[in-house]
């Protein structure tokens, strides 16, 4: 992140999205309390600066041109209890280790974006949850209600939006400190490979790679070169822009340009369930200057995707809009090509990012919601195959992981069996890769990226 000193500007006129249908909004029991909270949020400092968002947009433009790769990841749902130094450091460690594997293994600059410091709200397939004859509102993320299955915890509480803001602030503060304060220095490449992961096959493979990096760094030092870039990383925050009252309260006009930025995160995305063209979420994303993403599932049609691009990026600005596809391993090879063909036929370049998690969730016999690492790898493989066949750039991955040794996804080089899921199943929402599984994925992605055909034919020949 590049620190900029601009003073945040005024709040923009209230959102143009108001009055449009907004899916997945909580039923706040007390609208007066919500108003008081959003007014308080509107007076609090921005979490990110507009200038930082602009730099990220440039980084994503490089991805669209085929010159860099996105690594975006973190929890499905962050929790307030998880905003601790240990937990944040472990997640960042995972991101850094994956990024090193990709940068070194695939020789590509990696744009590092955490699903962190704001990922506190969840869309749900069902508004209510039934347990033993009792029905209560579904858990919608710590920004809305509590996970505990009691009427009190499940009642939406606007006060939680303030806690979400403060937990985002402490998390981002830690991330900024880790990213620039020495922890992310490439000379620390061995130090990130500690605890349970060091013993796993992917941890050992990582250790060998770290040894090669050590030798390269020693060689550079011997030559008198010690570039600044090796001592810190650029880290960006992101989350799903789901709760529009919260996002609007943190939207400010940039004092340099007068343009509105959502200062809750550098990058926000609109989810698969809220991306209706005429809906409030797309209108909110249209109204801000941040780089934005849209999740695209297997039901999306080419004309829908073109309409989303028309709405969110009418000027074809590279890096403004990222398409995050989440098709499922079984369908990606069939449903992704028509979408990419339609986009390149219009001469549009976007970062295409693969989310190999959300199309591959199923329920294990034990009742745990889980994913097989093999399916995740297969969707990534399919994503690379499709881009190879079309001559387009596989721009990145978007994943759910944690830094801890959880047992939420099945498989991996240090395998988690379906029967092990209960051992450390800690997620507040979807199952996450543990650090060893995340490294397995990083090595596979680095191999696929390195061995993909280098030249891209002109878009016109690919129709
Ligand atoms: C998510 O990213 O956690 C999510 C809910 O994804 P999607 O909108 O793709 O279903
Ligand atoms: Co999820």
Short mmCIF file of C-alpha atoms and ligand atoms in Angstrom, two decimals:
data_model
loop_
_atom_site.label_atom_id
_atom_site.label_comp_id
_atom_site.label_asym_id
_atom_site.label_seq_id
_atom_site.Cartn_x
_atom_site.Cartn_y
_atom_site.Cartn_z
CA UNK A 1 0.00 0.00 0.00
CA UNK A 2 1.25 3.40 -0.81
CA UNK A 3 0.63 5.80 2.06
CA UNK A 4 -0.97 9.01 0.91
CA UNK A 5 -1.58 12.01 3.03
CA UNK A 6 -4.70 13.42 1.45
CA UNK A 7 -7.35 14.52 3.88
CA UNK A 8 -10.60 12.63 3.40
CA UNK A 9 -13.33 14.77 1.98
CA UNK A 10 -16.97 15.29 2.72
CA UNK A 11 -19.72 12.69 2.66
CA UNK A 12 -21.39 12.42 -0.76
CA UNK A 13 -25.07 12.96 -1.35
CA UNK A 14 -27.02 9.97 -0.11
CA UNK A 15 -26.83 6.88 -2.26
CA UNK A 16 -28.47 6.64 -5.66
CA UNK A 17 -29.13 2.98 -4.78
CA UNK A 18 -31.78 3.88 -2.24
CA UNK A 19 -35.21 2.98 -3.49
CA UNK A 20 -33.89 0.12 -5.62
CA UNK A 21 -34.50 -3.47 -4.50
CA UNK A 22 -31.71 -4.44 -2.09
CA UNK A 23 -31.46 -8.19 -1.54
CA UNK A 24 -30.06 -9.80 1.62
CA UNK A 25 -30.46 -6.80 3.94
CA UNK A 26 -31.10 -7.58 7.62
CA UNK A 27 -34.45 -6.92 9.23
CA UNK A 28 -33.19 -4.35 11.72
CA UNK A 29 -35.75 -4.21 14.52
CA UNK A 30 -35.09 -0.56 15.36
CA UNK A 31 -34.65 1.85 12.43
CA UNK A 32 -33.87 4.76 14.78
CA UNK A 33 -30.91 2.83 16.17
CA UNK A 34 -29.72 2.08 12.62
CA UNK A 35 -29.87 5.78 11.72
CA UNK A 36 -27.92 6.74 14.86
CA UNK A 37 -25.26 4.16 14.03
CA UNK A 38 -24.86 5.16 10.38
CA UNK A 39 -24.60 8.81 11.43
CA UNK A 40 -21.84 7.88 13.85
CA UNK A 41 -20.06 5.81 11.18
CA UNK A 42 -20.27 8.69 8.75
CA UNK A 43 -18.29 10.82 11.21
CA UNK A 44 -15.52 8.26 11.76
CA UNK A 45 -12.22 8.33 9.85
CA UNK A 46 -11.89 6.42 6.59
CA UNK A 47 -10.22 3.00 6.85
CA UNK A 48 -8.45 3.35 3.51
CA UNK A 49 -7.48 6.30 1.34
CA UNK A 50 -8.64 7.02 -2.17
CA UNK A 51 -5.04 7.17 -3.42
CA UNK A 52 -4.45 3.61 -2.24
CA UNK A 53 -7.56 2.43 -4.10
CA UNK A 54 -6.21 4.13 -7.22
CA UNK A 55 -2.90 2.27 -6.92
CA UNK A 56 -4.77 -1.02 -6.56
CA UNK A 57 -6.78 -0.18 -9.69
CA UNK A 58 -3.48 0.26 -11.55
CA UNK A 59 -2.23 -3.08 -10.21
CA UNK A 60 -5.42 -4.73 -11.42
CA UNK A 61 -4.99 -3.05 -14.80
CA UNK A 62 -1.64 -4.87 -15.02
CA UNK A 63 -3.50 -8.10 -14.28
CA UNK A 64 -5.95 -7.35 -17.11
CA UNK A 65 -2.96 -6.84 -19.44
CA UNK A 66 -1.57 -10.23 -18.42
CA UNK A 67 1.35 -8.82 -16.46
CA UNK A 68 0.42 -9.74 -12.87
CA UNK A 69 -1.65 -12.25 -10.89
CA UNK A 70 -4.21 -11.69 -8.11
CA UNK A 71 -4.10 -13.62 -4.87
CA UNK A 72 -7.24 -12.76 -2.90
CA UNK A 73 -8.13 -14.71 0.21
CA UNK A 74 -9.08 -15.00 3.83
CA UNK A 75 -12.03 -16.15 5.90
CA UNK A 76 -15.47 -16.74 4.48
CA UNK A 77 -16.73 -14.75 7.46
CA UNK A 78 -14.40 -12.89 9.77
CA UNK A 79 -15.52 -12.77 13.40
CA UNK A 80 -15.03 -10.10 16.04
CA UNK A 81 -13.37 -12.72 18.27
CA UNK A 82 -10.90 -13.40 15.45
CA UNK A 83 -9.59 -9.82 15.34
CA UNK A 84 -6.53 -10.77 17.39
CA UNK A 85 -2.84 -10.37 16.63
CA UNK A 86 -2.27 -14.14 16.44
CA UNK A 87 -5.17 -14.86 14.15
CA UNK A 88 -4.49 -11.95 11.80
CA UNK A 89 -0.78 -12.77 11.67
CA UNK A 90 -1.51 -16.42 10.83
CA UNK A 91 -3.77 -15.39 7.94
CA UNK A 92 -1.24 -12.92 6.64
CA UNK A 93 1.45 -15.58 6.96
CA UNK A 94 -0.66 -17.87 4.75
CA UNK A 95 -1.12 -15.11 2.20
CA UNK A 96 2.60 -14.29 2.20
CA UNK A 97 3.64 -17.93 1.86
CA UNK A 98 1.23 -18.45 -1.03
CA UNK A 99 2.40 -15.24 -2.66
CA UNK A 100 6.04 -16.29 -2.45
CA UNK A 101 5.26 -19.66 -4.01
CA UNK A 102 3.44 -17.90 -6.83
CA UNK A 103 5.94 -15.10 -7.35
CA UNK A 104 8.93 -17.42 -7.32
CA UNK A 105 7.29 -20.50 -8.84
CA UNK A 106 5.45 -18.68 -11.60
CA UNK A 107 7.75 -15.64 -11.96
CA UNK A 108 4.85 -13.23 -11.87
CA UNK A 109 4.14 -10.18 -9.69
CA UNK A 110 1.37 -11.04 -7.24
CA UNK A 111 -1.28 -8.53 -6.19
CA UNK A 112 -2.05 -9.45 -2.58
CA UNK A 113 -5.63 -8.76 -1.45
CA UNK A 114 -6.93 -10.03 1.90
CA UNK A 115 -10.55 -11.07 2.36
CA UNK A 116 -9.83 -9.32 5.60
CA UNK A 117 -10.53 -6.23 7.67
CA UNK A 118 -14.23 -5.99 6.80
CA UNK A 119 -15.58 -9.40 5.76
CA UNK A 120 -18.21 -9.43 8.50
CA UNK A 121 -21.50 -9.81 6.60
CA UNK A 122 -22.89 -12.86 4.80
CA UNK A 123 -25.65 -13.45 2.28
CA UNK A 124 -27.66 -16.55 3.15
CA UNK A 125 -29.61 -19.04 1.02
CA UNK A 126 -32.38 -19.12 3.64
CA UNK A 127 -33.44 -16.22 5.88
CA UNK A 128 -34.19 -18.51 8.82
CA UNK A 129 -32.65 -21.57 10.42
CA UNK A 130 -34.64 -24.42 11.92
CA UNK A 131 -33.16 -26.53 14.74
CA UNK A 132 -35.13 -29.08 16.73
CA UNK A 133 -38.41 -27.35 15.99
CA UNK A 134 -37.14 -23.83 16.80
CA UNK A 135 -36.88 -21.30 13.97
CA UNK A 136 -34.62 -18.26 14.32
CA UNK A 137 -33.17 -15.71 11.87
CA UNK A 138 -30.13 -17.09 10.03
CA UNK A 139 -26.68 -15.92 11.11
CA UNK A 140 -25.72 -13.09 8.73
CA UNK A 141 -22.22 -12.38 9.94
CA UNK A 142 -20.91 -10.68 13.08
CA UNK A 143 -21.79 -7.25 11.62
CA UNK A 144 -25.46 -8.20 11.87
CA UNK A 145 -26.15 -10.81 14.57
CA UNK A 146 -24.54 -13.47 16.76
CA UNK A 147 -23.69 -17.05 15.73
CA UNK A 148 -25.18 -18.57 18.88
CA UNK A 149 -28.58 -20.18 18.28
CA UNK A 150 -30.64 -18.06 20.67
CA UNK A 151 -33.33 -15.49 19.88
CA UNK A 152 -31.27 -12.80 21.58
CA UNK A 153 -28.07 -13.49 19.61
CA UNK A 154 -29.85 -13.90 16.29
CA UNK A 155 -31.76 -10.61 16.47
CA UNK A 156 -30.01 -8.10 14.16
CA UNK A 157 -28.31 -5.33 16.16
CA UNK A 158 -27.15 -2.14 14.37
CA UNK A 159 -24.60 -1.59 17.16
CA UNK A 160 -22.68 -4.46 15.56
CA UNK A 161 -21.94 -2.26 12.53
CA UNK A 162 -19.81 -0.07 14.78
CA UNK A 163 -17.98 -3.10 16.12
CA UNK A 164 -17.42 -4.25 12.53
CA UNK A 165 -15.85 -0.86 11.78
CA UNK A 166 -13.56 -1.02 14.83
CA UNK A 167 -12.55 -4.65 14.21
CA UNK A 168 -11.80 -3.73 10.59
CA UNK A 169 -9.64 -0.86 11.83
CA UNK A 170 -7.57 -2.99 14.22
CA UNK A 171 -7.21 -5.76 11.63
CA UNK A 172 -6.10 -3.37 8.92
CA UNK A 173 -3.73 -1.68 11.34
CA UNK A 174 -2.11 -5.05 12.06
CA UNK A 175 -1.96 -5.92 8.37
CA UNK A 176 -0.32 -2.59 7.55
CA UNK A 177 2.20 -3.11 10.36
CA UNK A 178 3.01 -6.68 9.31
CA UNK A 179 3.21 -5.69 5.63
CA UNK A 180 5.61 -2.81 6.08
CA UNK A 181 7.18 -3.24 9.52
CA UNK A 182 9.68 -6.01 8.78
CA UNK A 183 7.53 -9.15 9.13
CA UNK A 184 6.87 -9.36 5.39
CA UNK A 185 10.53 -8.77 4.51
CA UNK A 186 11.53 -11.45 2.02
CA UNK A 187 14.49 -12.25 4.26
CA UNK A 188 11.86 -13.67 6.67
CA UNK A 189 10.77 -16.26 4.13
CA UNK A 190 11.70 -19.16 6.46
CA UNK A 191 10.09 -17.59 9.50
CA UNK A 192 6.64 -17.76 7.89
CA UNK A 193 6.93 -21.54 7.60
CA UNK A 194 6.50 -22.43 11.24
CA UNK A 195 4.39 -24.70 13.43
CA UNK A 196 2.16 -27.43 12.00
CA UNK A 197 2.76 -26.50 8.41
CA UNK A 198 6.54 -26.98 8.46
CA UNK A 199 6.04 -30.75 8.87
CA UNK A 200 3.56 -31.17 6.03
CA UNK A 201 4.72 -32.18 2.52
CA UNK A 202 3.79 -28.74 1.14
CA UNK A 203 5.63 -27.10 4.07
CA UNK A 204 8.73 -29.10 3.23
CA UNK A 205 8.44 -28.20 -0.44
CA UNK A 206 8.09 -24.58 0.65
CA UNK A 207 11.23 -24.89 2.80
CA UNK A 208 13.25 -25.98 -0.25
CA UNK A 209 11.91 -23.04 -2.24
CA UNK A 210 12.74 -20.68 0.63
CA UNK A 211 16.30 -22.05 0.59
CA UNK A 212 16.60 -21.15 -3.10
CA UNK A 213 15.29 -17.65 -2.37
CA UNK A 214 17.86 -17.31 0.43
CA UNK A 215 20.66 -18.13 -1.95
CA UNK A 216 19.32 -15.66 -4.52
CA UNK A 217 19.12 -12.94 -1.84
CA UNK A 218 22.65 -13.70 -0.64
CA UNK A 219 23.87 -13.48 -4.24
CA UNK A 220 22.13 -10.12 -4.72
CA UNK A 221 23.59 -8.79 -1.47
CA UNK A 222 27.05 -9.95 -2.56
CA UNK A 223 26.53 -7.98 -5.77
CA UNK A 224 25.65 -4.91 -3.72
CA UNK A 225 21.92 -4.96 -4.54
CA UNK A 226 19.34 -4.73 -1.74
CA UNK A 227 16.21 -3.26 -3.34
CA UNK A 228 13.60 -1.67 -1.13
CA UNK A 229 10.86 -3.86 -2.67
CA UNK A 230 12.23 -6.89 -0.83
CA UNK A 231 11.62 -5.41 2.59
CA UNK A 232 7.85 -4.82 2.51
CA UNK A 233 4.77 -5.87 0.58
CA UNK A 234 1.75 -4.03 -0.75
CA UNK A 235 -1.33 -5.40 0.99
CA UNK A 236 -4.91 -4.51 0.13
CA UNK A 237 -8.15 -5.16 2.01
CA UNK A 238 -11.43 -6.38 0.53
CA UNK A 239 -14.85 -7.70 1.43
CA UNK A 240 -18.29 -8.26 -0.04
CA UNK A 241 -20.19 -4.96 -0.17
CA UNK A 242 -23.38 -6.45 1.22
CA UNK A 243 -24.74 -4.12 3.91
CA UNK A 244 -25.36 -0.99 1.90
CA UNK A 245 -26.14 1.24 4.89
CA UNK A 246 -22.67 0.46 6.26
CA UNK A 247 -20.88 0.89 2.92
CA UNK A 248 -22.70 4.15 2.23
CA UNK A 249 -21.80 5.54 5.67
CA UNK A 250 -18.12 4.94 4.88
CA UNK A 251 -18.31 6.44 1.40
CA UNK A 252 -16.55 9.80 1.17
CA UNK A 253 -15.75 12.25 -1.57
CA UNK A 254 -12.03 12.27 -2.29
CA UNK A 255 -10.71 15.71 -1.45
CA UNK A 256 -8.40 15.64 -4.51
CA UNK A 257 -11.01 14.89 -7.12
CA UNK A 258 -14.39 15.17 -5.42
CA UNK A 259 -15.19 11.60 -6.48
CA UNK A 260 -16.83 9.14 -4.06
CA UNK A 261 -14.81 6.22 -2.68
CA UNK A 262 -16.03 3.51 -0.34
CA UNK A 263 -13.36 3.88 2.33
CA UNK A 264 -14.34 0.63 4.14
CA UNK A 265 -11.84 -1.32 1.96
CA UNK A 266 -9.60 -0.93 -1.05
CA UNK A 267 -11.63 -3.40 -3.11
CA UNK A 268 -15.23 -4.47 -2.64
CA UNK A 269 -17.17 -7.06 -4.57
CA UNK A 270 -20.83 -7.79 -5.22
CA UNK A 271 -21.84 -11.38 -4.52
CA UNK A 272 -23.59 -13.91 -6.69
CA UNK A 273 -26.89 -13.43 -4.83
CA UNK A 274 -26.97 -9.64 -5.01
CA UNK A 275 -25.72 -8.87 -8.51
CA UNK A 276 -29.17 -8.22 -10.06
CA UNK A 277 -28.69 -5.60 -12.76
CA UNK A 278 -31.52 -3.40 -11.56
CA UNK A 279 -30.69 -3.93 -7.90
CA UNK A 280 -29.26 -1.64 -5.26
CA UNK A 281 -25.89 -3.42 -4.95
CA UNK A 282 -24.87 -2.94 -8.57
CA UNK A 283 -25.99 0.69 -8.40
CA UNK A 284 -23.90 1.20 -5.24
CA UNK A 285 -20.83 -0.38 -6.91
CA UNK A 286 -21.41 1.84 -9.95
CA UNK A 287 -21.45 4.93 -7.77
CA UNK A 288 -17.99 4.49 -6.21
CA UNK A 289 -14.51 4.89 -7.70
CA UNK A 290 -12.86 1.89 -5.97
CA UNK A 291 -11.83 -1.09 -8.04
CA UNK A 292 -14.80 -3.46 -7.72
CA UNK A 293 -15.51 -7.11 -8.40
CA UNK A 294 -18.58 -9.14 -9.27
CA UNK A 295 -19.02 -12.83 -8.55
CA UNK A 296 -20.23 -14.75 -11.58
CA UNK A 297 -21.81 -18.18 -11.11
CA UNK A 298 -22.75 -20.96 -13.54
CA UNK A 299 -26.17 -19.46 -14.27
CA UNK A 300 -24.78 -16.21 -15.69
CA UNK A 301 -25.42 -15.59 -19.39
CA UNK A 302 -23.04 -13.77 -21.76
CA UNK A 303 -25.52 -10.92 -22.16
CA UNK A 304 -25.84 -10.54 -18.38
CA UNK A 305 -22.06 -10.32 -18.03
CA UNK A 306 -21.85 -7.75 -20.82
CA UNK A 307 -24.62 -5.74 -19.16
CA UNK A 308 -22.74 -5.82 -15.84
CA UNK A 309 -19.63 -4.55 -17.58
CA UNK A 310 -21.69 -1.86 -19.31
CA UNK A 311 -23.07 -0.74 -15.97
CA UNK A 312 -19.93 -0.93 -13.86
CA UNK A 313 -17.23 -0.08 -16.36
CA UNK A 314 -18.83 1.75 -19.30
CA UNK A 315 -15.54 3.39 -20.27
CA UNK A 316 -13.65 0.10 -20.41
CA UNK A 317 -11.12 1.27 -17.83
CA UNK A 318 -8.73 -1.59 -17.17
CA UNK A 319 -8.59 -2.62 -13.51
CA UNK A 320 -11.86 -0.98 -12.54
CA UNK A 321 -13.91 -4.20 -12.74
CA UNK A 322 -12.77 -7.73 -11.91
CA UNK A 323 -14.89 -10.76 -12.77
CA UNK A 324 -14.64 -13.47 -10.13
CA UNK A 325 -15.97 -16.72 -11.58
CA UNK A 326 -17.24 -19.50 -9.29
CA UNK A 327 -18.61 -22.22 -11.53
CA UNK A 328 -17.84 -25.54 -9.83
CA UNK A 329 -15.29 -28.08 -11.02
CA UNK A 330 -17.87 -30.06 -12.98
CA UNK A 331 -19.11 -27.07 -15.00
CA UNK A 332 -16.26 -24.62 -15.40
CA UNK A 333 -15.04 -26.09 -18.70
CA UNK A 334 -18.51 -25.81 -20.25
CA UNK A 335 -19.89 -22.56 -18.84
CA UNK A 336 -16.85 -20.27 -18.65
CA UNK A 337 -15.84 -20.19 -22.36
CA UNK A 338 -19.04 -18.53 -23.68
CA UNK A 339 -18.67 -15.74 -21.10
CA UNK A 340 -15.02 -15.07 -21.92
CA UNK A 341 -15.70 -15.20 -25.67
CA UNK A 342 -18.51 -12.65 -25.34
CA UNK A 343 -16.26 -10.28 -23.37
CA UNK A 344 -13.25 -10.49 -25.67
CA UNK A 345 -15.48 -10.20 -28.72
CA UNK A 346 -16.29 -6.70 -27.44
CA UNK A 347 -12.57 -5.96 -27.13
CA UNK A 348 -12.88 -5.69 -23.33
CA UNK A 349 -10.01 -6.70 -21.04
CA UNK A 350 -10.83 -7.58 -17.43
CA UNK A 351 -8.96 -9.47 -14.75
CA UNK A 352 -10.56 -12.93 -14.70
CA UNK A 353 -10.21 -14.35 -11.22
CA UNK A 354 -11.14 -17.93 -10.29
CA UNK A 355 -13.00 -18.57 -7.03
CA UNK A 356 -12.75 -22.38 -6.87
CA UNK A 357 -14.51 -22.55 -3.51
CA UNK A 358 -18.15 -21.51 -3.83
CA UNK A 359 -19.15 -23.85 -6.66
CA UNK A 360 -17.74 -26.88 -4.83
CA UNK A 361 -19.47 -26.96 -1.45
CA UNK A 362 -21.34 -30.06 -0.31
CA UNK A 363 -22.53 -31.66 2.90
CA UNK A 364 -20.43 -34.49 4.32
CA UNK A 365 -22.20 -37.52 5.86
CA UNK A 366 -21.36 -36.01 9.29
CA UNK A 367 -23.48 -32.97 8.38
CA UNK A 368 -20.50 -30.61 8.00
CA UNK A 369 -20.51 -28.25 5.05
CA UNK A 370 -17.24 -29.04 3.29
CA UNK A 371 -15.19 -28.93 0.06
CA UNK A 372 -12.72 -31.39 -1.43
CA UNK A 373 -9.32 -29.92 -2.18
CA UNK A 374 -9.32 -32.12 -5.31
CA UNK A 375 -12.45 -30.33 -6.60
CA UNK A 376 -10.89 -26.95 -5.81
CA UNK A 377 -7.75 -27.93 -7.74
CA UNK A 378 -9.86 -29.30 -10.59
CA UNK A 379 -11.78 -26.03 -10.96
CA UNK A 380 -8.48 -24.12 -11.03
CA UNK A 381 -7.18 -26.58 -13.62
CA UNK A 382 -10.35 -26.09 -15.71
CA UNK A 383 -10.00 -22.31 -15.41
CA UNK A 384 -6.43 -22.52 -16.72
CA UNK A 385 -7.46 -24.86 -19.56
CA UNK A 386 -10.24 -22.53 -20.69
CA UNK A 387 -7.93 -19.50 -20.69
CA UNK A 388 -5.25 -21.48 -22.52
CA UNK A 389 -7.75 -22.50 -25.22
CA UNK A 390 -9.02 -18.94 -25.66
CA UNK A 391 -5.61 -17.26 -25.42
CA UNK A 392 -6.75 -15.13 -22.47
CA UNK A 393 -4.98 -14.44 -19.22
CA UNK A 394 -5.89 -16.45 -16.10
CA UNK A 395 -5.73 -13.45 -13.80
CA UNK A 396 -5.86 -14.84 -10.30
CA UNK A 397 -7.52 -16.85 -7.57
CA UNK A 398 -9.99 -15.92 -4.85
CA UNK A 399 -10.06 -18.38 -1.98
CA UNK A 400 -11.22 -18.98 1.57
CA UNK A 401 -8.44 -19.97 3.96
CA UNK A 402 -7.29 -19.53 7.50
CA UNK A 403 -3.85 -19.59 9.07
CA UNK A 404 -4.79 -22.32 11.51
CA UNK A 405 -4.70 -26.08 11.33
CA UNK A 406 -8.45 -26.46 10.93
CA UNK A 407 -10.23 -29.51 9.50
CA UNK A 408 -12.92 -27.97 7.33
CA UNK A 409 -11.99 -29.05 3.78
CA UNK A 410 -11.21 -32.64 2.81
CA UNK A 411 -7.92 -33.77 1.22
CA UNK A 412 -4.48 -32.25 0.80
CA UNK A 413 -0.90 -33.50 0.92
CA UNK A 414 -1.40 -33.87 4.67
CA UNK A 415 -4.84 -35.28 4.17
CA UNK A 416 -7.93 -34.36 6.13
CA UNK A 417 -10.48 -37.22 5.87
CA UNK A 418 -14.25 -36.71 5.92
CA UNK A 419 -14.25 -38.50 9.28
CA UNK A 420 -11.79 -35.89 10.68
CA UNK A 421 -13.97 -32.86 9.94
CA UNK A 422 -15.33 -32.61 13.48
CA UNK A 423 -11.81 -32.28 14.98
CA UNK A 424 -11.28 -28.58 14.29
CA UNK A 425 -14.31 -27.31 12.45
CA UNK A 426 -14.32 -23.65 13.47
CA UNK A 427 -15.66 -21.61 10.58
CA UNK A 428 -18.54 -19.22 11.15
CA UNK A 429 -19.73 -19.84 7.58
CA UNK A 430 -18.10 -21.72 4.66
CA UNK A 431 -15.28 -24.30 5.08
CA UNK A 432 -11.79 -22.85 4.66
CA UNK A 433 -8.52 -24.35 3.49
CA UNK A 434 -6.00 -24.73 6.29
CA UNK A 435 -2.49 -23.36 5.72
CA UNK A 436 -1.09 -26.64 4.46
CA UNK A 437 -3.97 -27.05 1.97
CA UNK A 438 -3.55 -23.42 0.92
CA UNK A 439 0.11 -24.12 0.15
CA UNK A 440 -0.84 -27.24 -1.83
CA UNK A 441 -3.09 -25.00 -3.91
CA UNK A 442 -0.39 -22.35 -4.35
CA UNK A 443 2.10 -24.92 -5.69
CA UNK A 444 -0.48 -26.26 -8.16
CA UNK A 445 -1.40 -22.78 -9.36
CA UNK A 446 2.26 -21.80 -9.73
CA UNK A 447 2.91 -24.94 -11.83
CA UNK A 448 -0.12 -24.29 -14.06
CA UNK A 449 0.76 -20.64 -14.50
CA UNK A 450 4.40 -21.34 -15.33
CA UNK A 451 3.62 -24.00 -17.92
CA UNK A 452 0.82 -22.10 -19.67
CA UNK A 453 1.48 -20.89 -23.22
CA UNK A 454 3.11 -17.47 -23.04
CA UNK A 455 1.89 -15.73 -26.18
CA UNK A 456 -1.67 -14.49 -26.43
CA UNK A 457 -3.21 -14.24 -29.84
CA UNK A 458 -5.03 -11.03 -30.72
CA UNK A 459 -8.57 -11.02 -29.36
CA UNK A 460 -10.10 -10.93 -32.86
CA UNK A 461 -8.74 -14.37 -33.78
CA UNK A 462 -10.32 -16.00 -30.76
CA UNK A 463 -13.99 -15.47 -31.47
C1 LIG B 1 -18.56 -15.66 -0.48
O1 LIG B 1 -17.64 -15.20 -1.16
O2 LIG B 1 -18.44 -16.02 0.71
C2 LIG B 1 -19.86 -15.87 -1.14
C3 LIG B 1 -21.00 -15.89 -0.46
O3 LIG B 1 -19.72 -16.05 -2.45
P1 LIG B 1 -20.79 -16.05 -3.64
O4 LIG B 1 -21.41 -14.69 -3.65
O5 LIG B 1 -19.93 -16.30 -4.85
O6 LIG B 1 -21.76 -17.16 -3.38
CO1 LIG B 2 -17.90 -18.18 1.48
#
